[in-house]
Short mmCIF file of C-alpha atoms in Angstrom, two decimals:
data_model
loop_
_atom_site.label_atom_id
_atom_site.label_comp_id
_atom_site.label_asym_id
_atom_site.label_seq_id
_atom_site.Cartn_x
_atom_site.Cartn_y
_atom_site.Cartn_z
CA UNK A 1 67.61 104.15 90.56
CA UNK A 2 67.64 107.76 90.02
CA UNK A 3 71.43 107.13 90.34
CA UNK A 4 71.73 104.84 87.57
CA UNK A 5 69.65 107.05 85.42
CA UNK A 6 71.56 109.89 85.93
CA UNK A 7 74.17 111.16 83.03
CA UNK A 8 76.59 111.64 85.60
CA UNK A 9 80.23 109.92 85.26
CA UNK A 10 79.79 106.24 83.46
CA UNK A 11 83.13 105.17 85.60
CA UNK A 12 81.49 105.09 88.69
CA UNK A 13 78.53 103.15 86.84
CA UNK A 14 80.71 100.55 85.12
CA UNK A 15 82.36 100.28 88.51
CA UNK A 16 79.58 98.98 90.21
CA UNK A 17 78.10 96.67 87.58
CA UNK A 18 81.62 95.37 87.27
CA UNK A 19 81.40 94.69 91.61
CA UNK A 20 77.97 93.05 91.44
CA UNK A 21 78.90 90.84 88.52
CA UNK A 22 82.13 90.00 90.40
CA UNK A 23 80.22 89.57 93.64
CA UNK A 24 77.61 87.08 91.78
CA UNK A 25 80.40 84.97 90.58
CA UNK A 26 82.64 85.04 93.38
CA UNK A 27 80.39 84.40 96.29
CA UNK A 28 79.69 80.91 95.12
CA UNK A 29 82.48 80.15 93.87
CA UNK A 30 84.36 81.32 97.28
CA UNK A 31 81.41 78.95 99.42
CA UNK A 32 82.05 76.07 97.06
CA UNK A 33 85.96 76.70 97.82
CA UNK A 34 85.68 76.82 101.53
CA UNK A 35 83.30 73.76 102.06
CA UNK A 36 85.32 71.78 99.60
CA UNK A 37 88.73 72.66 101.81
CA UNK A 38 87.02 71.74 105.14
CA UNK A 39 85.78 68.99 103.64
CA UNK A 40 89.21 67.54 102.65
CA UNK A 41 90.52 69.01 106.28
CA UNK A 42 87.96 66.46 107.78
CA UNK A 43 88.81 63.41 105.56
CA UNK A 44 92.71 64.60 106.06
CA UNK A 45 92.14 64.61 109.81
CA UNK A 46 90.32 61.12 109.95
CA UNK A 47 92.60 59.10 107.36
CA UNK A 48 96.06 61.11 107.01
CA UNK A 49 97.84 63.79 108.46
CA UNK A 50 97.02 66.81 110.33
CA UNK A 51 99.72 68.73 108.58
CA UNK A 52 97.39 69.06 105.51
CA UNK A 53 94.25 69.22 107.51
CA UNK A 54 95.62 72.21 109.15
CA UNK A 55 96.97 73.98 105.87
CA UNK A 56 93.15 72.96 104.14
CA UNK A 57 92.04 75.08 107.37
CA UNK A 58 94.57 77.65 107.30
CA UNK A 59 93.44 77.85 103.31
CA UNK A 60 89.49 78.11 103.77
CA UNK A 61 90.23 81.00 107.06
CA UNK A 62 92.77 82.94 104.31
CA UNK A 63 89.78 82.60 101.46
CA UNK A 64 87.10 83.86 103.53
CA UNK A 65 89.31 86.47 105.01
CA UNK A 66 90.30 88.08 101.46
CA UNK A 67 86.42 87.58 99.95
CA UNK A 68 85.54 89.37 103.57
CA UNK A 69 87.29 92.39 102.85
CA UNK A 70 86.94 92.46 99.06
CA UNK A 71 83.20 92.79 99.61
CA UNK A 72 83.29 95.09 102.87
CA UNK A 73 86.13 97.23 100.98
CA UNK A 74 83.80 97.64 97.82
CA UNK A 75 80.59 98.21 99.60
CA UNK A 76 81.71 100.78 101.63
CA UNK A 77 83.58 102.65 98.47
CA UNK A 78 79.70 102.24 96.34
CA UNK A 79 78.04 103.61 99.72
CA UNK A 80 80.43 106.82 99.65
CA UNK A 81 80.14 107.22 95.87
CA UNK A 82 76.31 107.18 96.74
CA UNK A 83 76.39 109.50 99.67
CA UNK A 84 78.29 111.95 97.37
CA UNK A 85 76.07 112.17 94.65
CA UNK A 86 73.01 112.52 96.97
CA UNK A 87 74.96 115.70 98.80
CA UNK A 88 75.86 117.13 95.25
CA UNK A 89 72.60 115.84 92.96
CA UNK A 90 69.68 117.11 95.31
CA UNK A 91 66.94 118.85 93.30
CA UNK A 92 63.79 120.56 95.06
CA UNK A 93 60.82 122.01 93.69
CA UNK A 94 58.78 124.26 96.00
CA UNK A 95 54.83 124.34 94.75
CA UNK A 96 52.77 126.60 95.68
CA UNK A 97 49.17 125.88 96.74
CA UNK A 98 46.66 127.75 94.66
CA UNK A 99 45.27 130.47 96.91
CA UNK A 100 42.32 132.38 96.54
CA UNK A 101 43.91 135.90 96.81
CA UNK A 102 45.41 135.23 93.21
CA UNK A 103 43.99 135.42 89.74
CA UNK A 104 42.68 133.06 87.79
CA UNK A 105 45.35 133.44 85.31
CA UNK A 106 48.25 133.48 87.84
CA UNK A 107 46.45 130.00 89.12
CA UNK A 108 46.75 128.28 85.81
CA UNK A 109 50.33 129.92 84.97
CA UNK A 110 51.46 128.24 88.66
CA UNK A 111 49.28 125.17 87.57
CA UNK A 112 51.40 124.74 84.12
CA UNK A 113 54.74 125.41 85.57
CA UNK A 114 54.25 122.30 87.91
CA UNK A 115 52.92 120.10 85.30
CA UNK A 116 56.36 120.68 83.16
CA UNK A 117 58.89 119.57 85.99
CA UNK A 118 61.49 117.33 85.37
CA UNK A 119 60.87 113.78 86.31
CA UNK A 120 64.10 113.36 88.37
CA UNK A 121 63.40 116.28 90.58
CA UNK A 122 61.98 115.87 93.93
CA UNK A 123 58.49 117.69 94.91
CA UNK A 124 58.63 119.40 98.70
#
């Protein structure tokens, strides 16, 4: 989430809300597809000729094939988009415990500084 809140690049966001919108739509649409084509390779295979039952086959093995790799293809291109940011975007904070060799002024000054850290950096 941190990700999608950051004002990095807006391609790379637009990118993936246009893959999960496209993966939404496509995935049933590509199941519907494929059980409708074995469906008619059944009745083809039963009532007419195996020429088409084997093409509706052929079909439903090509559809699954291209959805297959669309979706591995964009997955692992999000994943290294992710794994780049995270090597590049990594923010640490180091606090200090309060200790009792300091003053109580350096205490609250240390006390203050961690209070107004930025939300998207990570405490160690």
């Amino acid at each position: 989430l941190q990700w999608l809140r950051n004002p990095g690049p807006q391609h790379e966001k637009r990118t993936l809300f246009g893959d999960m919108v496209c993966f939404l739509f496509i995935t049933p649409l590509a199941t519907i597809s494929g059980w409708l084509c074995l469906r008619g390779a059944v009745d083809h295979l039963h009532f007419s000729s195996r020429l088409e039952a084997v093409g509706l086959i052929a079909l439903t093995v090509a559809l699954f094939t291209i959805y297959l790799f669309w979706t591995l293809v964009s997955f692992r291109y999000h994943c290294r988009l992710y794994n780049e940011w995270r090597r590049t975007n990594q923010r640490v904070i180091l606090l200090i415990p309060k200790s009792a060799n300091l003053p109580s002024n350096q205490q609250s000054l240390l006390g203050l500084q961690s209070l107004k850290r930025n939300s998207k950096e990570t405490i160690v």
